[in-house]
Structures are given as structure tokens and as C-alpha cells.
Amino acid sequence: QSFIRQNEAVVSTQSTGEKFNKVEWWGTIIKGDDEISTKKVQPENSKLADLDGETRSMVEKMMYDQRQKAAGLPTSDDAKKADTMKRFMDQHPEMDFSKCKWG
């Protein structure tokens, strides 16, 4: 939240940082501002060891899932869903799953 003083009146603005269209980047936050050039941003190289435990775990999962997807293999979420379904099927041998379509 920020406060702008304009003609002796205080105007409050607040930005949640959320975008409605999550597919494309915004060139500016406020119309009329200079355009933000993402090509000028030089991110620092970092090592997984530099990250806190939770962030490192999330990044490692994302990297694993990216490798799995590139190899045409199931992601960790896909494997978890398949395992849950297999346990359900094992717990319910009375049910016929032969005509189920997966995926």
C-alpha cells in the first residue's frame, strides 16, 4: 500500500501484484509509465545449497518433474495419483476397473 499526496489530498493505492492474464507479462504496471524490459534483468546464479529447505525442496521437485516430462515419463504428481488409484483398487477387489479409461 502506498500513499500519494496530490493537491493536499492523500490518495491511497494498493496493489496485490496479481495478474488477471497469467499467460503474458505486463509491460507496465501503470499506463503511461516506462515499459519494463525483462531482457535487461540479469538474475544472479544461485546454488540449490543457498536456498532454504522449503524452497530447495520445491525447486528440486520442479526440476525432477521437468526432466520426467521431457522424457515422456510421469511427473511426481502423476505418480502420486497413480499410486493412490492403485491402493484404492487393491482395497476394493470387488470392483471391476477393466473398462475404465485413464488419463
mmCIF file of N, CA and C in Angstrom:
data_model
loop_
_atom_site.group_PDB
_atom_site.id
_atom_site.type_symbol
_atom_site.label_atom_id
_atom_site.label_comp_id
_atom_site.label_asym_id
_atom_site.label_seq_id
_atom_site.Cartn_x
_atom_site.Cartn_y
_atom_site.Cartn_z
ATOM 1 N N GLN A 1 0.853 -1.171 0.000
ATOM 2 C CA GLN A 1 0.000 0.000 0.000
ATOM 3 C C GLN A 1 0.897 1.232 0.000
ATOM 4 N N SER A 2 0.542 2.197 -0.790
ATOM 5 C CA SER A 2 1.321 3.426 -0.836
ATOM 6 C C SER A 2 0.378 4.621 -0.755
ATOM 7 N N PHE A 3 0.923 5.748 -0.313
ATOM 8 C CA PHE A 3 0.127 6.963 -0.184
ATOM 9 C C PHE A 3 0.725 8.022 -1.094
ATOM 10 N N ILE A 4 -0.125 8.686 -1.845
ATOM 11 C CA ILE A 4 0.306 9.733 -2.765
ATOM 12 C C ILE A 4 -0.378 11.024 -2.338
ATOM 13 N N ARG A 5 0.412 12.064 -2.189
ATOM 14 C CA ARG A 5 -0.146 13.363 -1.797
ATOM 15 C C ARG A 5 -0.378 14.171 -3.067
ATOM 16 N N GLN A 6 -1.606 14.553 -3.278
ATOM 17 C CA GLN A 6 -1.942 15.262 -4.508
ATOM 18 C C GLN A 6 -2.910 16.390 -4.158
ATOM 19 N N ASN A 7 -2.501 17.629 -4.418
ATOM 20 C CA ASN A 7 -3.342 18.808 -4.137
ATOM 21 C C ASN A 7 -3.880 18.789 -2.701
ATOM 22 N N GLU A 8 -2.982 18.516 -1.760
ATOM 23 C CA GLU A 8 -3.309 18.495 -0.335
ATOM 24 C C GLU A 8 -4.291 17.387 0.050
ATOM 25 N N ALA A 9 -4.567 16.476 -0.851
ATOM 26 C CA ALA A 9 -5.416 15.322 -0.525
ATOM 27 C C ALA A 9 -4.529 14.088 -0.543
ATOM 28 N N VAL A 10 -4.764 13.182 0.353
ATOM 29 C CA VAL A 10 -3.974 11.958 0.401
ATOM 30 C C VAL A 10 -4.772 10.860 -0.292
ATOM 31 N N VAL A 11 -4.157 10.256 -1.290
ATOM 32 C CA VAL A 11 -4.792 9.190 -2.051
ATOM 33 C C VAL A 11 -4.064 7.895 -1.720
ATOM 34 N N SER A 12 -4.810 6.879 -1.391
ATOM 35 C CA SER A 12 -4.222 5.585 -1.053
ATOM 36 C C SER A 12 -4.379 4.635 -2.223
ATOM 37 N N THR A 13 -3.297 3.950 -2.565
ATOM 38 C CA THR A 13 -3.360 2.942 -3.620
ATOM 39 C C THR A 13 -2.839 1.634 -3.060
ATOM 40 N N GLN A 14 -3.349 0.550 -3.584
ATOM 41 C CA GLN A 14 -2.891 -0.754 -3.133
ATOM 42 C C GLN A 14 -2.850 -1.688 -4.327
ATOM 43 N N SER A 15 -1.781 -2.451 -4.417
ATOM 44 C CA SER A 15 -1.631 -3.418 -5.493
ATOM 45 C C SER A 15 -1.411 -4.785 -4.881
ATOM 46 N N THR A 16 -2.164 -5.754 -5.363
ATOM 47 C CA THR A 16 -1.999 -7.114 -4.852
ATOM 48 C C THR A 16 -0.910 -7.851 -5.604
ATOM 49 N N GLY A 17 -0.513 -7.320 -6.749
ATOM 50 C CA GLY A 17 0.517 -7.989 -7.540
ATOM 51 C C GLY A 17 -0.034 -9.144 -8.349
ATOM 52 N N GLU A 18 -1.332 -9.399 -8.274
ATOM 53 C CA GLU A 18 -1.918 -10.490 -9.033
ATOM 54 C C GLU A 18 -2.282 -10.009 -10.425
ATOM 55 N N LYS A 19 -2.110 -10.898 -11.382
ATOM 56 C CA LYS A 19 -2.443 -10.576 -12.758
ATOM 57 C C LYS A 19 -3.671 -11.378 -13.161
ATOM 58 N N PHE A 20 -4.528 -10.774 -13.958
ATOM 59 C CA PHE A 20 -5.699 -11.497 -14.425
ATOM 60 C C PHE A 20 -5.310 -12.458 -15.538
ATOM 61 N N ASN A 21 -4.448 -12.022 -16.443
ATOM 62 C CA ASN A 21 -3.980 -12.871 -17.526
ATOM 63 C C ASN A 21 -2.613 -13.391 -17.123
ATOM 64 N N LYS A 22 -2.544 -14.621 -16.667
ATOM 65 C CA LYS A 22 -1.302 -15.176 -16.145
ATOM 66 C C LYS A 22 -0.373 -15.678 -17.251
ATOM 67 N N VAL A 23 -0.806 -15.570 -18.503
ATOM 68 C CA VAL A 23 -0.010 -16.085 -19.609
ATOM 69 C C VAL A 23 1.016 -15.077 -20.106
ATOM 70 N N GLU A 24 0.675 -13.815 -20.119
ATOM 71 C CA GLU A 24 1.585 -12.825 -20.672
ATOM 72 C C GLU A 24 2.077 -11.858 -19.600
ATOM 73 N N TRP A 25 3.263 -11.293 -19.838
ATOM 74 C CA TRP A 25 3.855 -10.332 -18.907
ATOM 75 C C TRP A 25 3.291 -8.959 -19.173
ATOM 76 N N TRP A 26 3.150 -8.193 -18.135
ATOM 77 C CA TRP A 26 2.739 -6.795 -18.286
ATOM 78 C C TRP A 26 3.957 -5.977 -18.657
ATOM 79 N N GLY A 27 3.792 -5.062 -19.598
ATOM 80 C CA GLY A 27 4.874 -4.160 -19.958
ATOM 81 C C GLY A 27 5.059 -3.070 -18.918
ATOM 82 N N THR A 28 3.952 -2.640 -18.323
ATOM 83 C CA THR A 28 3.989 -1.628 -17.270
ATOM 84 C C THR A 28 2.950 -1.985 -16.219
ATOM 85 N N ILE A 29 3.118 -1.428 -15.047
ATOM 86 C CA ILE A 29 2.118 -1.620 -14.001
ATOM 87 C C ILE A 29 1.056 -0.536 -14.119
ATOM 88 N N ILE A 30 1.491 0.688 -14.424
ATOM 89 C CA ILE A 30 0.586 1.819 -14.579
ATOM 90 C C ILE A 30 0.719 2.342 -15.999
ATOM 91 N N LYS A 31 -0.410 2.503 -16.685
ATOM 92 C CA LYS A 31 -0.370 3.024 -18.059
ATOM 93 C C LYS A 31 0.346 4.364 -18.074
ATOM 94 N N GLY A 32 1.244 4.523 -19.037
ATOM 95 C CA GLY A 32 1.995 5.771 -19.159
ATOM 96 C C GLY A 32 3.384 5.673 -18.555
ATOM 97 N N ASP A 33 3.637 4.689 -17.679
ATOM 98 C CA ASP A 33 4.974 4.500 -17.120
ATOM 99 C C ASP A 33 5.903 3.958 -18.195
ATOM 100 N N ASP A 34 7.208 4.069 -17.945
ATOM 101 C CA ASP A 34 8.182 3.473 -18.848
ATOM 102 C C ASP A 34 7.984 1.958 -18.854
ATOM 103 N N GLU A 35 8.164 1.364 -20.028
ATOM 104 C CA GLU A 35 7.995 -0.080 -20.140
ATOM 105 C C GLU A 35 9.130 -0.811 -19.425
ATOM 106 N N ILE A 36 8.781 -1.886 -18.769
ATOM 107 C CA ILE A 36 9.760 -2.709 -18.054
ATOM 108 C C ILE A 36 10.385 -3.655 -19.064
ATOM 109 N N SER A 37 11.706 -3.643 -19.157
ATOM 110 C CA SER A 37 12.408 -4.528 -20.078
ATOM 111 C C SER A 37 12.952 -5.725 -19.298
ATOM 112 N N THR A 38 12.332 -6.882 -19.499
ATOM 113 C CA THR A 38 12.798 -8.083 -18.808
ATOM 114 C C THR A 38 14.123 -8.579 -19.390
ATOM 115 N N LYS A 39 14.492 -8.095 -20.573
ATOM 116 C CA LYS A 39 15.760 -8.507 -21.181
ATOM 117 C C LYS A 39 16.951 -7.866 -20.479
ATOM 118 N N LYS A 40 16.717 -6.765 -19.771
ATOM 119 C CA LYS A 40 17.808 -6.078 -19.072
ATOM 120 C C LYS A 40 18.084 -6.684 -17.703
ATOM 121 N N VAL A 41 17.189 -7.534 -17.238
ATOM 122 C CA VAL A 41 17.354 -8.142 -15.915
ATOM 123 C C VAL A 41 18.381 -9.255 -16.002
ATOM 124 N N GLN A 42 19.379 -9.200 -15.150
ATOM 125 C CA GLN A 42 20.410 -10.227 -15.096
ATOM 126 C C GLN A 42 20.289 -10.968 -13.760
ATOM 127 N N PRO A 43 19.579 -12.096 -13.746
ATOM 128 C CA PRO A 43 19.423 -12.807 -12.475
ATOM 129 C C PRO A 43 20.760 -13.374 -12.005
ATOM 130 N N GLU A 44 20.941 -13.360 -10.710
ATOM 131 C CA GLU A 44 22.164 -13.924 -10.150
ATOM 132 C C GLU A 44 22.099 -15.439 -10.197
ATOM 133 N N ASN A 45 23.230 -16.061 -10.471
ATOM 134 C CA ASN A 45 23.292 -17.513 -10.398
ATOM 135 C C ASN A 45 23.227 -17.905 -8.934
ATOM 136 N N SER A 46 22.491 -18.931 -8.654
ATOM 137 C CA SER A 46 22.422 -19.400 -7.271
ATOM 138 C C SER A 46 22.532 -20.915 -7.267
ATOM 139 N N LYS A 47 22.897 -21.447 -6.145
ATOM 140 C CA LYS A 47 23.049 -22.891 -5.973
ATOM 141 C C LYS A 47 21.913 -23.382 -5.104
ATOM 142 N N LEU A 48 21.523 -24.630 -5.327
ATOM 143 C CA LEU A 48 20.460 -25.198 -4.501
ATOM 144 C C LEU A 48 20.819 -25.130 -3.023
ATOM 145 N N ALA A 49 22.085 -25.283 -2.712
ATOM 146 C CA ALA A 49 22.530 -25.258 -1.314
ATOM 147 C C ALA A 49 22.288 -23.895 -0.669
ATOM 148 N N ASP A 50 22.169 -22.834 -1.483
ATOM 149 C CA ASP A 50 21.941 -21.489 -0.949
ATOM 150 C C ASP A 50 20.486 -21.260 -0.532
ATOM 151 N N LEU A 51 19.585 -22.136 -0.983
ATOM 152 C CA LEU A 51 18.162 -21.954 -0.724
ATOM 153 C C LEU A 51 17.762 -22.551 0.621
ATOM 154 N N ASP A 52 16.688 -21.998 1.214
ATOM 155 C CA ASP A 52 16.172 -22.591 2.445
ATOM 156 C C ASP A 52 15.518 -23.929 2.100
ATOM 157 N N GLY A 53 15.299 -24.749 3.089
ATOM 158 C CA GLY A 53 14.819 -26.113 2.879
ATOM 159 C C GLY A 53 13.549 -26.227 2.056
ATOM 160 N N GLU A 54 12.556 -25.406 2.380
ATOM 161 C CA GLU A 54 11.268 -25.478 1.679
ATOM 162 C C GLU A 54 11.415 -25.073 0.216
ATOM 163 N N THR A 55 12.142 -23.984 -0.032
ATOM 164 C CA THR A 55 12.343 -23.512 -1.400
ATOM 165 C C THR A 55 13.155 -24.513 -2.199
ATOM 166 N N ARG A 56 14.195 -25.048 -1.572
ATOM 167 C CA ARG A 56 15.041 -26.037 -2.252
ATOM 168 C C ARG A 56 14.227 -27.263 -2.641
ATOM 169 N N SER A 57 13.397 -27.731 -1.734
ATOM 170 C CA SER A 57 12.557 -28.895 -1.999
ATOM 171 C C SER A 57 11.625 -28.636 -3.185
ATOM 172 N N MET A 58 11.021 -27.450 -3.221
ATOM 173 C CA MET A 58 10.112 -27.104 -4.304
ATOM 174 C C MET A 58 10.862 -27.017 -5.636
ATOM 175 N N VAL A 59 12.043 -26.406 -5.639
ATOM 176 C CA VAL A 59 12.830 -26.277 -6.870
ATOM 177 C C VAL A 59 13.272 -27.655 -7.365
ATOM 178 N N GLU A 60 13.714 -28.521 -6.443
ATOM 179 C CA GLU A 60 14.121 -29.873 -6.839
ATOM 180 C C GLU A 60 12.955 -30.647 -7.438
ATOM 181 N N LYS A 61 11.758 -30.500 -6.865
ATOM 182 C CA LYS A 61 10.560 -31.170 -7.396
ATOM 183 C C LYS A 61 10.254 -30.654 -8.795
ATOM 184 N N MET A 62 10.343 -29.336 -8.980
ATOM 185 C CA MET A 62 10.075 -28.754 -10.299
ATOM 186 C C MET A 62 11.083 -29.250 -11.330
ATOM 187 N N MET A 63 12.357 -29.335 -10.941
ATOM 188 C CA MET A 63 13.400 -29.811 -11.855
ATOM 189 C C MET A 63 13.156 -31.281 -12.214
ATOM 190 N N TYR A 64 12.801 -32.080 -11.207
ATOM 191 C CA TYR A 64 12.512 -33.504 -11.432
ATOM 192 C C TYR A 64 11.340 -33.648 -12.403
ATOM 193 N N ASP A 65 10.251 -32.918 -12.127
ATOM 194 C CA ASP A 65 9.065 -33.004 -12.978
ATOM 195 C C ASP A 65 9.364 -32.559 -14.402
ATOM 196 N N GLN A 66 10.207 -31.534 -14.548
ATOM 197 C CA GLN A 66 10.581 -31.065 -15.882
ATOM 198 C C GLN A 66 11.359 -32.153 -16.644
ATOM 199 N N ARG A 67 12.294 -32.817 -15.955
ATOM 200 C CA ARG A 67 13.047 -33.912 -16.596
ATOM 201 C C ARG A 67 12.120 -35.070 -16.967
ATOM 202 N N GLN A 68 11.199 -35.407 -16.055
ATOM 203 C CA GLN A 68 10.267 -36.504 -16.318
ATOM 204 C C GLN A 68 9.397 -36.198 -17.534
ATOM 205 N N LYS A 69 8.870 -34.981 -17.586
ATOM 206 C CA LYS A 69 8.021 -34.584 -18.699
ATOM 207 C C LYS A 69 8.779 -34.637 -20.016
ATOM 208 N N ALA A 70 10.022 -34.134 -20.004
ATOM 209 C CA ALA A 70 10.846 -34.132 -21.222
ATOM 210 C C ALA A 70 11.120 -35.550 -21.705
ATOM 211 N N ALA A 71 11.201 -36.493 -20.773
ATOM 212 C CA ALA A 71 11.458 -37.885 -21.127
ATOM 213 C C ALA A 71 10.166 -38.647 -21.415
ATOM 214 N N GLY A 72 9.024 -37.971 -21.319
ATOM 215 C CA GLY A 72 7.745 -38.629 -21.567
ATOM 216 C C GLY A 72 7.317 -39.530 -20.423
ATOM 217 N N LEU A 73 7.844 -39.285 -19.230
ATOM 218 C CA LEU A 73 7.538 -40.100 -18.053
ATOM 219 C C LEU A 73 6.605 -39.338 -17.117
ATOM 220 N N PRO A 74 5.957 -40.058 -16.193
ATOM 221 C CA PRO A 74 5.033 -39.369 -15.286
ATOM 222 C C PRO A 74 5.755 -38.436 -14.312
ATOM 223 N N THR A 75 5.113 -37.292 -14.045
ATOM 224 C CA THR A 75 5.647 -36.352 -13.060
ATOM 225 C C THR A 75 5.382 -36.911 -11.662
ATOM 226 N N SER A 76 5.911 -36.253 -10.644
ATOM 227 C CA SER A 76 5.699 -36.719 -9.273
ATOM 228 C C SER A 76 4.215 -36.691 -8.917
ATOM 229 N N ASP A 77 3.484 -35.696 -9.395
ATOM 230 C CA ASP A 77 2.038 -35.634 -9.143
ATOM 231 C C ASP A 77 1.310 -36.775 -9.856
ATOM 232 N N ASP A 78 1.718 -37.059 -11.091
ATOM 233 C CA ASP A 78 1.109 -38.162 -11.838
ATOM 234 C C ASP A 78 1.356 -39.490 -11.124
ATOM 235 N N ALA A 79 2.586 -39.687 -10.651
ATOM 236 C CA ALA A 79 2.931 -40.927 -9.950
ATOM 237 C C ALA A 79 2.138 -41.051 -8.645
ATOM 238 N N LYS A 80 1.963 -39.932 -7.955
ATOM 239 C CA LYS A 80 1.201 -39.939 -6.705
ATOM 240 C C LYS A 80 -0.259 -40.306 -6.968
ATOM 241 N N LYS A 81 -0.842 -39.748 -8.029
ATOM 242 C CA LYS A 81 -2.227 -40.071 -8.396
ATOM 243 C C LYS A 81 -2.363 -41.549 -8.764
ATOM 244 N N ALA A 82 -1.407 -42.053 -9.529
ATOM 245 C CA ALA A 82 -1.447 -43.459 -9.934
ATOM 246 C C ALA A 82 -1.316 -44.374 -8.724
ATOM 247 N N ASP A 83 -0.451 -44.014 -7.773
ATOM 248 C CA ASP A 83 -0.279 -44.809 -6.559
ATOM 249 C C ASP A 83 -1.559 -44.815 -5.724
ATOM 250 N N THR A 84 -2.191 -43.642 -5.602
ATOM 251 C CA THR A 84 -3.448 -43.540 -4.849
ATOM 252 C C THR A 84 -4.524 -44.408 -5.495
ATOM 253 N N MET A 85 -4.599 -44.375 -6.823
ATOM 254 C CA MET A 85 -5.595 -45.184 -7.529
ATOM 255 C C MET A 85 -5.300 -46.668 -7.375
ATOM 256 N N LYS A 86 -4.024 -47.050 -7.438
ATOM 257 C CA LYS A 86 -3.657 -48.464 -7.276
ATOM 258 C C LYS A 86 -4.042 -48.962 -5.889
ATOM 259 N N ARG A 87 -3.770 -48.154 -4.844
ATOM 260 C CA ARG A 87 -4.151 -48.549 -3.483
ATOM 261 C C ARG A 87 -5.669 -48.690 -3.361
ATOM 262 N N PHE A 88 -6.416 -47.767 -3.990
ATOM 263 C CA PHE A 88 -7.874 -47.850 -3.959
ATOM 264 C C PHE A 88 -8.344 -49.141 -4.626
ATOM 265 N N MET A 89 -7.752 -49.445 -5.779
ATOM 266 C CA MET A 89 -8.135 -50.668 -6.497
ATOM 267 C C MET A 89 -7.795 -51.909 -5.678
ATOM 268 N N ASP A 90 -6.646 -51.897 -5.011
ATOM 269 C CA ASP A 90 -6.253 -53.040 -4.171
ATOM 270 C C ASP A 90 -7.199 -53.214 -2.984
ATOM 271 N N GLN A 91 -7.710 -52.109 -2.461
ATOM 272 C CA GLN A 91 -8.618 -52.159 -1.312
ATOM 273 C C GLN A 91 -10.038 -52.562 -1.708
ATOM 274 N N HIS A 92 -10.327 -52.502 -3.012
ATOM 275 C CA HIS A 92 -11.674 -52.815 -3.492
ATOM 276 C C HIS A 92 -11.626 -53.841 -4.630
ATOM 277 N N PRO A 93 -11.232 -55.098 -4.286
ATOM 278 C CA PRO A 93 -11.154 -56.122 -5.338
ATOM 279 C C PRO A 93 -12.524 -56.491 -5.904
ATOM 280 N N GLU A 94 -13.592 -56.136 -5.191
ATOM 281 C CA GLU A 94 -14.943 -56.443 -5.674
ATOM 282 C C GLU A 94 -15.362 -55.559 -6.842
ATOM 283 N N MET A 95 -14.633 -54.478 -7.073
ATOM 284 C CA MET A 95 -14.974 -53.561 -8.156
ATOM 285 C C MET A 95 -14.220 -53.929 -9.423
ATOM 286 N N ASP A 96 -14.902 -53.790 -10.566
ATOM 287 C CA ASP A 96 -14.300 -54.097 -11.860
ATOM 288 C C ASP A 96 -13.812 -52.801 -12.508
ATOM 289 N N PHE A 97 -12.508 -52.682 -12.643
ATOM 290 C CA PHE A 97 -11.908 -51.485 -13.245
ATOM 291 C C PHE A 97 -11.455 -51.721 -14.678
ATOM 292 N N SER A 98 -11.789 -52.886 -15.235
ATOM 293 C CA SER A 98 -11.277 -53.274 -16.567
ATOM 294 C C SER A 98 -11.772 -52.352 -17.691
ATOM 295 N N LYS A 99 -12.919 -51.720 -17.517
ATOM 296 C CA LYS A 99 -13.450 -50.857 -18.582
ATOM 297 C C LYS A 99 -13.221 -49.377 -18.337
ATOM 298 N N CYS A 100 -12.416 -49.073 -17.315
ATOM 299 C CA CYS A 100 -12.123 -47.672 -17.001
ATOM 300 C C CYS A 100 -11.129 -47.111 -18.010
ATOM 301 N N LYS A 101 -11.343 -45.851 -18.361
ATOM 302 C CA LYS A 101 -10.411 -45.151 -19.243
ATOM 303 C C LYS A 101 -9.618 -44.192 -18.380
ATOM 304 N N TRP A 102 -8.296 -44.311 -18.386
ATOM 305 C CA TRP A 102 -7.412 -43.477 -17.563
ATOM 306 C C TRP A 102 -6.802 -42.383 -18.408
ATOM 307 N N GLY A 103 -6.609 -41.243 -17.774
ATOM 308 C CA GLY A 103 -5.891 -40.165 -18.446
ATOM 309 C C GLY A 103 -6.721 -39.128 -18.970
#
